[in-house]
Coordinates of N, CA and C in Angstrom, one line a residue:
M1 N 44.0 98.4 53.8 CA 45.2 98.1 54.2 C 45.1 97.1 55.4
E2 N 46.0 96.1 55.6 CA 46.1 95.2 56.5 C 46.8 95.9 57.8
P3 N 46.4 95.5 58.9 CA 46.9 96.1 60.3 C 48.3 95.5 60.4
S4 N 49.3 96.3 61.0 CA 50.6 95.8 61.1 C 50.8 95.6 62.6
I5 N 49.9 95.9 63.5 CA 49.9 95.7 64.9 C 48.8 94.9 65.4
Y6 N 49.0 93.9 66.2 CA 47.9 92.9 66.6 C 47.9 92.7 68.1
A7 N 46.8 92.8 68.6 CA 46.6 92.6 70.1 C 46.3 91.1 70.5
V8 N 47.2 90.3 71.0 CA 46.8 88.9 71.0 C 46.8 88.5 72.6
E9 N 46.1 87.5 72.9 CA 46.3 86.9 74.3 C 46.9 85.7 74.1
K10 N 47.6 85.2 75.3 CA 48.4 84.0 75.4 C 47.3 82.9 74.9
G11 N 47.7 82.0 74.1 CA 46.9 80.9 73.8 C 45.9 81.1 72.5
D12 N 45.9 82.4 72.0 CA 45.2 82.7 70.8 C 45.9 82.0 69.7
D13 N 45.0 81.4 68.8 CA 45.4 80.7 67.7 C 45.1 81.7 66.5
L14 N 46.0 82.4 65.9 CA 45.8 83.4 65.0 C 46.7 83.1 63.8
D15 N 46.1 83.3 62.6 CA 46.9 83.0 61.4 C 47.4 84.5 61.0
L16 N 48.7 84.6 61.6 CA 49.5 85.9 61.3 C 50.6 85.7 60.2
P17 N 50.6 86.7 59.4 CA 51.7 86.5 58.3 C 53.1 86.4 59.0
P18 N 53.9 85.7 58.3 CA 55.2 85.5 58.7 C 55.9 86.8 59.0
A19 N 56.9 87.0 60.0 CA 57.6 88.1 60.3 C 58.6 88.4 59.2
P20 N 58.8 89.6 59.0 CA 60.0 90.1 57.9 C 61.2 89.4 58.0
L21 N 62.0 89.2 57.1 CA 63.4 88.6 57.2 C 64.3 89.5 58.1
E22 N 64.0 90.8 58.2 CA 64.9 91.6 59.0 C 64.7 91.3 60.5
F23 N 63.7 90.6 61.0 CA 63.4 90.3 62.2 C 64.4 89.0 62.5
E24 N 64.7 88.2 61.6 CA 65.6 87.3 61.9 C 66.8 87.5 62.6
E25 N 67.3 86.8 63.6 CA 68.5 86.9 64.3 C 69.6 87.1 63.2
G26 N 70.4 88.1 63.3 CA 71.7 88.2 62.5 C 71.3 89.0 61.2
N27 N 70.1 89.4 61.0 CA 69.6 90.1 59.8 C 69.4 91.5 60.0
A28 N 70.1 92.2 61.0 CA 69.6 93.5 61.4 C 69.9 94.4 60.1
S29 N 68.9 95.3 60.0 CA 69.0 96.2 58.8 C 68.6 97.6 59.2
L30 N 69.3 98.5 58.7 CA 69.1 100.0 59.3 C 68.2 100.4 58.1
I31 N 67.1 101.4 58.6 CA 66.5 102.2 57.6 C 67.4 103.2 57.3
K32 N 67.8 103.4 55.9 CA 68.8 104.5 55.4 C 68.1 105.6 55.0
E33 N 67.0 105.7 54.3 CA 66.2 106.7 53.9 C 65.1 107.1 54.8
T34 N 65.0 108.4 55.1 CA 63.9 108.9 56.0 C 63.2 110.0 55.4
I35 N 62.1 110.2 56.0 CA 61.3 111.6 55.5 C 61.0 112.3 56.8
D36 N 61.0 113.6 56.8 CA 60.9 114.5 57.9 C 59.3 114.6 58.1
V37 N 58.9 114.6 59.3 CA 57.5 114.7 59.6 C 57.3 115.8 60.8
N38 N 56.7 117.0 60.6 CA 56.5 117.9 61.6 C 55.2 117.6 62.4
I39 N 55.5 117.4 63.7 CA 54.4 117.1 64.5 C 54.0 118.3 65.4
G40 N 54.8 119.4 65.2 CA 54.5 120.7 65.9 C 53.8 121.7 65.1
M41 N 54.2 123.0 65.2 CA 53.3 124.1 64.6 C 54.5 124.4 63.5
E42 N 53.9 125.2 62.6 CA 54.8 125.8 61.5 C 55.8 126.9 62.3
D43 N 55.5 127.6 63.1 CA 56.4 128.5 63.9 C 57.2 127.9 64.9
E44 N 56.7 126.7 65.3 CA 57.6 125.9 66.4 C 57.5 124.5 65.9
P45 N 58.3 124.2 65.0 CA 58.4 122.8 64.4 C 58.9 121.9 65.3
R46 N 58.5 120.6 65.4 CA 59.1 119.5 66.0 C 59.1 118.3 65.0
I47 N 60.4 118.2 64.5 CA 60.6 117.2 63.4 C 60.9 115.9 63.9
L48 N 60.2 115.0 63.4 CA 60.6 113.4 63.6 C 60.8 112.8 62.3
K49 N 61.7 111.7 62.3 CA 61.8 111.1 61.1 C 61.1 109.7 61.0
L50 N 60.5 109.5 59.7 CA 60.0 108.1 59.5 C 60.7 107.4 58.4
G51 N 60.4 106.3 58.3 CA 61.1 105.6 57.2 C 60.4 105.8 55.9
S52 N 61.3 106.0 54.8 CA 60.7 106.3 53.5 C 59.8 105.2 52.9
S53 N 60.1 104.0 53.4 CA 59.4 102.9 52.8 C 58.0 102.8 53.3
L54 N 57.5 103.5 54.2 CA 56.1 103.5 54.5 C 55.2 104.0 53.5
T55 N 54.0 103.5 53.3 CA 53.2 104.0 52.3 C 52.6 105.5 52.7
P56 N 51.9 106.1 51.9 CA 51.4 107.5 52.2 C 50.3 107.3 53.4
E57 N 49.5 106.2 53.3 CA 48.6 106.2 54.3 C 49.2 105.8 55.7
E58 N 50.3 104.9 55.7 CA 50.9 104.7 56.9 C 51.6 106.0 57.5
V59 N 52.2 106.8 56.5 CA 52.7 108.1 57.1 C 51.8 108.9 57.7
E60 N 50.5 109.1 57.1 CA 49.4 109.8 57.6 C 49.0 109.4 59.0
I61 N 48.9 107.9 59.0 CA 48.4 107.3 60.4 C 49.5 107.7 61.4
H62 N 50.7 107.2 61.1 CA 51.8 107.4 62.0 C 51.8 109.1 62.5
T63 N 51.9 109.9 61.7 CA 51.8 111.3 61.8 C 50.8 111.7 62.8
R64 N 49.5 111.3 62.5 CA 48.4 111.5 63.3 C 48.5 111.0 64.8
I65 N 48.9 110.0 64.9 CA 49.2 109.4 66.3 C 50.4 110.0 66.9
L66 N 51.4 110.5 66.3 CA 52.6 111.2 67.0 C 52.0 112.5 67.2
K67 N 51.3 113.2 66.6 CA 50.8 114.5 66.8 C 49.9 114.4 68.3
E68 N 49.0 113.5 68.2 CA 48.1 113.3 69.4 C 48.9 113.0 70.6
H69 N 50.1 112.4 70.5 CA 51.0 112.1 71.8 C 52.3 112.9 71.7
Q70 N 52.3 114.0 71.1 CA 53.6 114.9 71.1 C 53.9 115.4 72.5
K71 N 53.0 115.5 73.4 CA 53.5 116.0 74.7 C 54.2 114.9 75.4
E72 N 54.3 113.7 75.0 CA 55.1 112.6 75.7 C 56.6 112.8 75.1
F73 N 56.9 113.5 74.0 CA 58.3 113.4 73.6 C 58.9 114.7 74.0
T74 N 60.2 114.6 74.1 CA 61.0 115.8 74.6 C 61.9 116.3 73.4
F75 N 62.0 117.5 73.2 CA 62.8 118.0 71.9 C 64.0 118.8 72.4
N76 N 64.0 119.1 73.7 CA 65.2 119.8 74.2 C 65.4 119.4 75.7
Y77 N 66.5 119.8 76.3 CA 66.8 119.4 77.7 C 65.8 120.1 78.6
K78 N 65.3 121.3 78.5 CA 64.4 122.0 79.4 C 63.1 121.3 79.4
E79 N 62.8 120.4 78.6 CA 61.5 119.6 78.7 C 61.8 118.4 79.5
M80 N 63.0 118.0 79.8 CA 63.3 116.9 80.6 C 63.3 117.1 82.1
T81 N 62.2 117.3 82.6 CA 62.2 117.7 83.8 C 62.5 116.4 84.8
G82 N 63.4 116.6 85.8 CA 63.8 115.6 86.7 C 65.0 114.8 86.2
V83 N 65.4 115.2 85.1 CA 66.7 114.4 84.5 C 67.8 115.6 84.7
A84 N 68.7 114.9 85.6 CA 69.9 115.9 85.8 C 70.8 116.0 84.5
P85 N 71.2 117.4 84.1 CA 72.0 117.6 82.9 C 73.2 116.5 82.7
H86 N 73.9 116.3 83.8 CA 75.1 115.3 83.7 C 74.5 113.9 83.2
I87 N 73.4 113.6 83.3 CA 72.8 112.3 82.6 C 72.4 112.5 81.3
A88 N 71.8 113.7 81.0 CA 71.2 113.9 79.8 C 72.2 114.4 78.7
V89 N 73.4 114.9 79.1 CA 74.4 115.5 78.4 C 75.6 114.5 78.0
H90 N 75.9 114.4 76.8 CA 77.0 113.6 76.5 C 78.2 114.4 76.0
N91 N 79.4 114.3 76.6 CA 80.5 115.0 76.2 C 81.6 114.2 75.6
L92 N 82.3 114.5 74.6 CA 83.2 113.7 73.9 C 84.7 114.1 74.4

């Protein structure tokens, strides 16, 4: 599987594949279909959504990385220490 993320330095001359058409200005596309991925425990799930167009290998890689860094994500307001409720809550 070819990497999808590259670390480059300014001035590096790399033969990178062309960017997908979705990245062209005015070609915004939304991922419509997603799959649920639990990065938490079975008794305390933490569900994130990944694009269904990912290969099984990409889902596995992303899930592993998200699980390793799950402490950086908040899933409820109690976990947002230092954020005032009037900033984190949206009322219609």
